Coordinates of C-alpha atoms and ligand atoms in Angstrom, one line a residue:
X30 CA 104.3 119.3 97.1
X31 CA 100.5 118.5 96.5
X32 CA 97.9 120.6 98.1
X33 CA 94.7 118.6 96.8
X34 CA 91.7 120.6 96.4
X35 CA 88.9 117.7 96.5
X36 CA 90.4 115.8 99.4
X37 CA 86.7 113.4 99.9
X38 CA 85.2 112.9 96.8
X39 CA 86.5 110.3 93.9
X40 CA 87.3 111.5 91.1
X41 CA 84.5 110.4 88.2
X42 CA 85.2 107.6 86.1
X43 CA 87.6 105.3 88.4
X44 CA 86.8 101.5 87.2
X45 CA 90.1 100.3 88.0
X46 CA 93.1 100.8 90.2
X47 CA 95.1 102.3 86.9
X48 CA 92.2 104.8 87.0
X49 CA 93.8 107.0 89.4
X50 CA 97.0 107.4 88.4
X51 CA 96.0 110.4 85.7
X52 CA 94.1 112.4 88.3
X53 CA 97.2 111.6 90.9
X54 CA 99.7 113.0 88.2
X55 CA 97.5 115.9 87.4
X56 CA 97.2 116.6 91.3
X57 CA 101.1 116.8 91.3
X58 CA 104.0 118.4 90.8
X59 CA 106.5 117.1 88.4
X60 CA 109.3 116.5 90.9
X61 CA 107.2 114.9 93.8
X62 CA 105.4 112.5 91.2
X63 CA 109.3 111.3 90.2
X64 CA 109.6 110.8 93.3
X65 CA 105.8 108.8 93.9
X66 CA 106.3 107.0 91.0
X67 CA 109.4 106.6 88.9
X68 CA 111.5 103.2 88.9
X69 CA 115.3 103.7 88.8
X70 CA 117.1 104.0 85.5
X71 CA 115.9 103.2 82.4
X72 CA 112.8 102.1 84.6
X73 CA 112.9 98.6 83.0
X74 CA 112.5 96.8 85.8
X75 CA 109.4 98.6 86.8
X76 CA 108.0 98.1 83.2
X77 CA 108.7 94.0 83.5
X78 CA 107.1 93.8 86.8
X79 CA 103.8 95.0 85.2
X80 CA 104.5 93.0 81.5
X81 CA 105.2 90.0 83.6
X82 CA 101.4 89.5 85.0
X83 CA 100.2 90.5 82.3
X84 CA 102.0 87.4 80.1
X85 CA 100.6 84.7 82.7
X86 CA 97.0 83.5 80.9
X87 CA 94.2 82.3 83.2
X88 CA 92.8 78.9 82.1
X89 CA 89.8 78.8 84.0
X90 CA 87.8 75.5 84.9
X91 CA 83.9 76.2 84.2
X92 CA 81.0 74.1 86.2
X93 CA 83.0 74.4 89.1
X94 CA 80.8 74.4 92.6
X95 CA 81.6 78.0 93.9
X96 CA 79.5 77.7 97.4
X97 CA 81.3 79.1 100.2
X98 CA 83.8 80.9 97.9
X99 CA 86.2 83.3 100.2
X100 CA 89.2 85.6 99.6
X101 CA 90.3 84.6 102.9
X102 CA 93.8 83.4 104.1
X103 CA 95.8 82.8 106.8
X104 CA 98.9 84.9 107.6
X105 CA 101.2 84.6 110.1
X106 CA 98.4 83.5 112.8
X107 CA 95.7 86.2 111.5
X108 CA 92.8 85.6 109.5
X109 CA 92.9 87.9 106.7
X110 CA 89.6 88.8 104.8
X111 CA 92.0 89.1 101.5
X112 CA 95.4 89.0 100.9
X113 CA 96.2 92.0 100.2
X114 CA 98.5 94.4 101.8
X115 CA 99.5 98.2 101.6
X116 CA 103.3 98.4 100.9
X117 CA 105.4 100.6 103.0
X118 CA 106.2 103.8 101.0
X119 CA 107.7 106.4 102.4
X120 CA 106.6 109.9 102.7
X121 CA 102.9 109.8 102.3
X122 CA 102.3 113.4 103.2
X123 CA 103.7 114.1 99.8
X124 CA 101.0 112.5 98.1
X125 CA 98.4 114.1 100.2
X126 CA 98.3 116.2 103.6
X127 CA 96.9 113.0 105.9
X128 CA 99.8 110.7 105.0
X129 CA 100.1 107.5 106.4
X130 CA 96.9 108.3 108.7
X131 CA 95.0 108.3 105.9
X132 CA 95.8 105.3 104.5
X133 CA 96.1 103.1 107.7
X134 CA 92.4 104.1 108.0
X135 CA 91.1 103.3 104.6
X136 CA 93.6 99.5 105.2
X137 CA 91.7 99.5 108.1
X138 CA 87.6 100.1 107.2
X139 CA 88.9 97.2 104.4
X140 CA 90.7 94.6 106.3
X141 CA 93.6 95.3 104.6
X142 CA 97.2 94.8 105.9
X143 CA 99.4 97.9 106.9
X144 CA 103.0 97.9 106.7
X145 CA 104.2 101.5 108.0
X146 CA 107.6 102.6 106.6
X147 CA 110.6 103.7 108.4
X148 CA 110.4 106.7 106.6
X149 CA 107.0 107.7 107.5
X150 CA 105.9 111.4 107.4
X151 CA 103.8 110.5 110.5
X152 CA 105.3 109.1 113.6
X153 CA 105.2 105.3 114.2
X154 CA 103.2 105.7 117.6
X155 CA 100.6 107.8 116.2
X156 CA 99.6 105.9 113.3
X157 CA 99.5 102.8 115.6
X158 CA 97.1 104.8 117.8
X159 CA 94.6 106.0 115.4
X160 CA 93.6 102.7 114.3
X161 CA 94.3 100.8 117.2
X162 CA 90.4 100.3 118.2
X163 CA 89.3 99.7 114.4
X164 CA 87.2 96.7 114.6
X165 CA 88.3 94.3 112.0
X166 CA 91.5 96.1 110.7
X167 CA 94.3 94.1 109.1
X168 CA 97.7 93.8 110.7
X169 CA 100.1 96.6 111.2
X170 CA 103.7 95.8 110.3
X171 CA 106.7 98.1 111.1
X172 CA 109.3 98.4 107.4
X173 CA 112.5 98.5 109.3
X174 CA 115.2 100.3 107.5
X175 CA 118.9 99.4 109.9
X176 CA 120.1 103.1 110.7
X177 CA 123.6 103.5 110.5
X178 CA 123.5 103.7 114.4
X179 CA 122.8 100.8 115.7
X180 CA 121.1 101.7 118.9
X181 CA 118.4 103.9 116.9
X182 CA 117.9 100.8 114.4
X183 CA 117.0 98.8 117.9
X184 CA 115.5 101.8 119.5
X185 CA 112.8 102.0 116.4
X186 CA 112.2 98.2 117.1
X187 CA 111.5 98.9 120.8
X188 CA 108.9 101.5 119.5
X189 CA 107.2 99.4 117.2
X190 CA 107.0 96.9 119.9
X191 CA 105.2 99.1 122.4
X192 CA 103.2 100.4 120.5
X193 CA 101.6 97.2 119.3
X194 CA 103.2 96.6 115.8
X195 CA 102.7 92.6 114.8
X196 CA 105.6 92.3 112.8
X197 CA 108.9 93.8 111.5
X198 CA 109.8 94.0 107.5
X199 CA 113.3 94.1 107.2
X200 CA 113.8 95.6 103.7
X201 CA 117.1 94.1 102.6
X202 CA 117.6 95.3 98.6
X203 CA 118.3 98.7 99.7
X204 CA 121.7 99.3 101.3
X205 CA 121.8 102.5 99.0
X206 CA 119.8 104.0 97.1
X207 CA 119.6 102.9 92.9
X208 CA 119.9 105.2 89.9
X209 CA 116.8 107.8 90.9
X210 CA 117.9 109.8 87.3
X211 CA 113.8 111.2 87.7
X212 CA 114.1 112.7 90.7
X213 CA 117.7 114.4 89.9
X214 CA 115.9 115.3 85.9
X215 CA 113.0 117.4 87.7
X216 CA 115.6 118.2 91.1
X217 CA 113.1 116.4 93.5
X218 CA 113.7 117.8 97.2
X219 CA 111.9 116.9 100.4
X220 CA 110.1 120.0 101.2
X221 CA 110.7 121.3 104.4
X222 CA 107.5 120.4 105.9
X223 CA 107.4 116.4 105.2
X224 CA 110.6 114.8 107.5
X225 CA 110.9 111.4 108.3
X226 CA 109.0 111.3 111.7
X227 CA 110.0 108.5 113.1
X228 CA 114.0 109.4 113.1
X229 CA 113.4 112.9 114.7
X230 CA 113.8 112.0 118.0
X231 CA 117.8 111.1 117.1
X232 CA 120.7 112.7 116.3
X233 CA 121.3 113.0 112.7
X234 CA 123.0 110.2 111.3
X235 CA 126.9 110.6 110.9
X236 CA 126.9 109.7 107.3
X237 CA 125.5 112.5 105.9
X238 CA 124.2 112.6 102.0
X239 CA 127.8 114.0 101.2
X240 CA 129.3 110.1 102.3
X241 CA 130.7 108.0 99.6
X242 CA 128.9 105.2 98.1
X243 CA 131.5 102.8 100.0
X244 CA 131.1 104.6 103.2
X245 CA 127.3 103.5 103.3
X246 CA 127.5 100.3 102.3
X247 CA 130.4 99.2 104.6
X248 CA 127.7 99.6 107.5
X249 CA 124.7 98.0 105.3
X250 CA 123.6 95.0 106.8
X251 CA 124.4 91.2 106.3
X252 CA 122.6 88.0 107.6
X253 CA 124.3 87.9 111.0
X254 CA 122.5 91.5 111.7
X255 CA 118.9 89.7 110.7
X256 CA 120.0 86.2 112.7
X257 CA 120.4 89.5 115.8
X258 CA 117.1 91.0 115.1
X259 CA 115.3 87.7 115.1
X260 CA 116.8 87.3 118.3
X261 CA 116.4 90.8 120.1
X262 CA 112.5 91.1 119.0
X263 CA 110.1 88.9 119.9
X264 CA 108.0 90.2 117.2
X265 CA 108.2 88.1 113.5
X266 CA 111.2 89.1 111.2
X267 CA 109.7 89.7 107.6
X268 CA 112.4 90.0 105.1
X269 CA 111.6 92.6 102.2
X270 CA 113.6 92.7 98.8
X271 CA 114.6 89.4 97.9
X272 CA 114.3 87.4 95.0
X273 CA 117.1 84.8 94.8
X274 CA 116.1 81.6 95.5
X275 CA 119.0 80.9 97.7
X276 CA 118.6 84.0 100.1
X277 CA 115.0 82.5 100.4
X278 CA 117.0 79.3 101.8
X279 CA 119.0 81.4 104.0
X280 CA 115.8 83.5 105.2
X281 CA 114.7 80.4 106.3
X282 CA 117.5 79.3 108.0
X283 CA 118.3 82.6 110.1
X284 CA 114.5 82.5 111.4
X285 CA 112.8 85.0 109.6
X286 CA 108.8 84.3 109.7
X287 CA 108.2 85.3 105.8
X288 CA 110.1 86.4 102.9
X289 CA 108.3 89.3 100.5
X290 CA 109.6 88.8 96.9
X291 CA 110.0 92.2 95.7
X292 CA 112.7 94.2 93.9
X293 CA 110.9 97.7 95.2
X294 CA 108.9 98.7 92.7
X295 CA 111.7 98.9 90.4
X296 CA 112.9 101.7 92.2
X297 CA 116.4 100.7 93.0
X298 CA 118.5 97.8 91.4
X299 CA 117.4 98.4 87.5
X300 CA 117.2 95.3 85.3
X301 CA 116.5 92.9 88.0
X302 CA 113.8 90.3 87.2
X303 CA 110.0 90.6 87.3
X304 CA 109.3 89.5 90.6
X305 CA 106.5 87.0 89.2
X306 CA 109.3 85.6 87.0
X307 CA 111.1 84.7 90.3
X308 CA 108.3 83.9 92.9
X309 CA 107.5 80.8 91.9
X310 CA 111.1 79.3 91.7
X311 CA 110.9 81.6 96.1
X312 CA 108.1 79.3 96.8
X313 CA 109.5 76.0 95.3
X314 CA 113.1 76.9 97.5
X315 CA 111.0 77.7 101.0
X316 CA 108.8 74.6 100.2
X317 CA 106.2 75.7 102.3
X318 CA 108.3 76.4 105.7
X319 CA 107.5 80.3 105.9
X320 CA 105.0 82.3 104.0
X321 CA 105.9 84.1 101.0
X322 CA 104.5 87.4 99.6
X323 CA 105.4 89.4 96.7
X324 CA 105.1 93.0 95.5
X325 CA 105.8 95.2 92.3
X326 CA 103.0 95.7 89.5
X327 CA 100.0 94.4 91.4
X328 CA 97.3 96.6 90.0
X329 CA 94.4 94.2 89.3
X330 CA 92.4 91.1 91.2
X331 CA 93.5 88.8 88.5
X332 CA 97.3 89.6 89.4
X333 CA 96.1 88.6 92.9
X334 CA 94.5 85.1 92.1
X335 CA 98.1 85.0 89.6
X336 CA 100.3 85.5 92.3
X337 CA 98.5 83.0 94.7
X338 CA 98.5 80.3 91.7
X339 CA 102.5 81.2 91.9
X340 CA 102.4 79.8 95.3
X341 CA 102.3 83.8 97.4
X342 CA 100.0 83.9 100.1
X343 CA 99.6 87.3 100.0
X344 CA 100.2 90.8 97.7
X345 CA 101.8 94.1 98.4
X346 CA 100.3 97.1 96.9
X347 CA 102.4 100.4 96.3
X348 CA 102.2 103.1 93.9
X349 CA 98.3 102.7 92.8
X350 CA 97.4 103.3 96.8
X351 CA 100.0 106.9 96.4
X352 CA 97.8 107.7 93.3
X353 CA 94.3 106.9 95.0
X354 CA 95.7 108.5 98.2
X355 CA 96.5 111.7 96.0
X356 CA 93.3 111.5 94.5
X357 CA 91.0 111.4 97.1
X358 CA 92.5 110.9 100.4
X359 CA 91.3 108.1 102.7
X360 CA 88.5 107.6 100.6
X361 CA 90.4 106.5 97.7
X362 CA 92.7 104.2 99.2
X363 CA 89.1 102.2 100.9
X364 CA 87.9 102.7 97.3
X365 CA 90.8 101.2 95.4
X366 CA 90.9 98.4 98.0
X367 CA 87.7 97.5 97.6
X368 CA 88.1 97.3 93.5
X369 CA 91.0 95.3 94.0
X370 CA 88.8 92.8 96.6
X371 CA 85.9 92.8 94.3
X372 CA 87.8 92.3 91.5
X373 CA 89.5 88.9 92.8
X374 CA 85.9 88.0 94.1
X375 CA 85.2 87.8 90.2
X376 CA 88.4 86.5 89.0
X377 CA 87.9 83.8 91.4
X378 CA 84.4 83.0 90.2
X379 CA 84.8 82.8 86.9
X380 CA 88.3 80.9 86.6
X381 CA 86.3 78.0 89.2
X382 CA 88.4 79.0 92.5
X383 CA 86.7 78.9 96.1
X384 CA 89.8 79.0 98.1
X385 CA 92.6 81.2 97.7
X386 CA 94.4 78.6 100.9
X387 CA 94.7 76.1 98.0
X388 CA 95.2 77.8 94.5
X389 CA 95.3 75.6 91.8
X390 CA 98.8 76.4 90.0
X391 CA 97.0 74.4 87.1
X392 CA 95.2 77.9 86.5
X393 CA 97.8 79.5 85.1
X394 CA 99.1 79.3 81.1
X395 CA 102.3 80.8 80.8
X396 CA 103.5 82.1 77.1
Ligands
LIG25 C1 107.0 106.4 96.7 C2 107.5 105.0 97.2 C3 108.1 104.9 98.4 C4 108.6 103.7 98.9 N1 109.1 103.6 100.1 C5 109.5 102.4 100.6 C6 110.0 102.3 101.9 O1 110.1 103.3 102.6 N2 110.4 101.1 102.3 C7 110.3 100.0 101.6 O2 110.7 98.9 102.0 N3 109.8 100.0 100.3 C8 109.4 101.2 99.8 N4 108.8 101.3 98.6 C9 108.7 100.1 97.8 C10 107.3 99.5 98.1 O3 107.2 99.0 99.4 C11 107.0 98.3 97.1 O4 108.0 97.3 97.2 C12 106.7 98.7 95.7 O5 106.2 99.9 95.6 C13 105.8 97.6 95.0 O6 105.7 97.9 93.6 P1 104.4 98.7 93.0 O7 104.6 100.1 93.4 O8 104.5 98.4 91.6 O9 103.1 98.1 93.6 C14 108.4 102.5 98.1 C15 107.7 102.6 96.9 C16 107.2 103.8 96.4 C17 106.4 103.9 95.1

């Protein structure tokens, strides 16, 4: 585990989000940065999740009238200032001793969305309450990860609920966990002091890490559980994980208020597609009835604008907010917002677009 010795300063020479992944790494110790930041196997899905934005061109239209240019959207009945989002990741106090408060705070002095994970180091109900009164925060999704008890799984949804959570992301490509060969090559542990607040208040599970593979995934959950959930909560269902166009159809069809395209960083299922290879084929399937976000390799504003042209309303943002979090604490997850805000501002001025509602899909040149 990382004790950081310059908690509120940034680190010189940070230009762009990518920036803080050396001083992160060099902040870390080997086994907790596998565990930060390594995809699953051969880590080729997190390499093509990154390759793919990089392959989509910008054609820009010049001479275009750029008064009243805003990176605002609309989400889910919020007004967003830009579409971007802090993914739920797990653990936070790993990365730096604040955790999730930290970066709930620097989401909210941006206007940035917070999704908190199940696995939280801090407890739901505490994060909720330190940024409750921020003026001008983002919203504050719940990550829901189904608990092999049911009663806990609708016990953390009754949390959340109470204590003012706007939404719950259902993450659904992770009814076990994929090939994590870095974290068994540098024998990552959870040290004793970072737990998964949220599930301390219950029993341990009765699967314990000794259970067979088949043991876990005959309680893994199916699309009657989400059809439940949409019914017991009267928050939005979020789905997180999916990328088949067809389980987009059936998100739809079981209620869910959005679908995030994402294959988690690349951290579970290796070899799955890029998930800007299969958001646009997401969107054409919902055809507009739910939002749809996407996640996995957003590190610049021109991946933004590219993922809006692809017909997302909205990003996710994981393991460049764990560096900047590392880094510098609060401070550098505000910071590496704000890069990634001013960085679409420009993207959008010089490729001609004013409104990230309406993105021209003509913007983009594939290979
Ligand atoms: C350290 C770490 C922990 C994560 N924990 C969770 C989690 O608890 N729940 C979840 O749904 N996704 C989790 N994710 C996946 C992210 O929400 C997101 O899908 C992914 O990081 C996006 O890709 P990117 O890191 O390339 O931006 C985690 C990712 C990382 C890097």
């Amino acid at each position: 585990m990382s004790f950081v010795p310059q908690l509120n300063a940034l680190p010189a020479g940070i230009a762009a989000l990518a920036d803080y992944e050396d001083p992160a790494r060099a902040l870390t110790d080997p086994a907790t940065w596998a565990y930060l930041n390594a995809g699953a196997g051969d880590e080729i899905t997190a390499r093509a999740n990154r390759a793919a934005w990089d392959r989509l061109g910008l054609l820009p239209r010049v001479l275009q009238p750029l008064a009243g240019a805003s990176t605002a959207v609309e989400l889910l009945g919020r007004k967003l200032p830009c579409p971007v989002l802090l993914a739920p990741v797990a653990y936070q106090q790993l990365a730096h001793p604040d955790g999730e408060l930290a970066s709930a705070h620097a989401a909210a002095a941006q206007g940035a969305g917070f999704v908190l994970s199940t696995q939280s180091s801090v407890a739901l109900e505490a994060v909720a309450q330190a940024v409750r009164l921020e003026s001008g925060r983002g919203p504050l999704w719940f990550q829901l990860y189904p608990q092999p008890d049911a009663g806990v799984t609708r016990d953390l949804v009754r949390r959340a609920e109470l204590a003012g959570y706007e939404a719950i992301v259902l993450t659904v490509d992770a009814p076990v966990q994929g090939a994590r060969d870095a974290q068994r090559r540098t024998g990552f542990r959870l040290p004793p002091a970072v737990r998964a607040a949220n599930l301390q208040p219950y029993p341990a599970a009765p699967l314990d890490g000794s259970a067979g593979l088949l043991e876990r995934v005959a309680l893994a959950p199916t699309w009657s559980d989400v059809e439940a959930l949409v019914d017991a909560t009267r928050l939005p269902v979020i789905l997180k994980g999916l990328l088949h166009p067809e389980d987009a159809r059936e998100a739809v069809r079981v209620g869910a208020a959005a679908v995030i395209v994402s294959n988690h960083g690349g951290r579970n299922l290796d070899t799955t597609p890029a998930t800007a290879r299969m958001l646009p084929r997401v969107a054409q399937a919902v055809a507009g009835d739910i939002p749809v976000l996407v996640d996995g390799g957003i590190r610049r504003g021109t991946d933004v604008l590219k993922a809006l042209a692809l017909g997302a309303r909205a990003v996710l943002v994981g393991r460049p907010l764990v560096w900047a979090l590392a880094a510098a604490g609060a401070l550098g997850v505000a910071h590496a917002l704000r890069l990634l805000r001013d960085e679409l501002e420009s993207a959008m001025a010089l490729s001609g677009c004013v409104n990230l509602q309406r993105v021209c899909g003509g913007l983009l040149l594939a290979d």
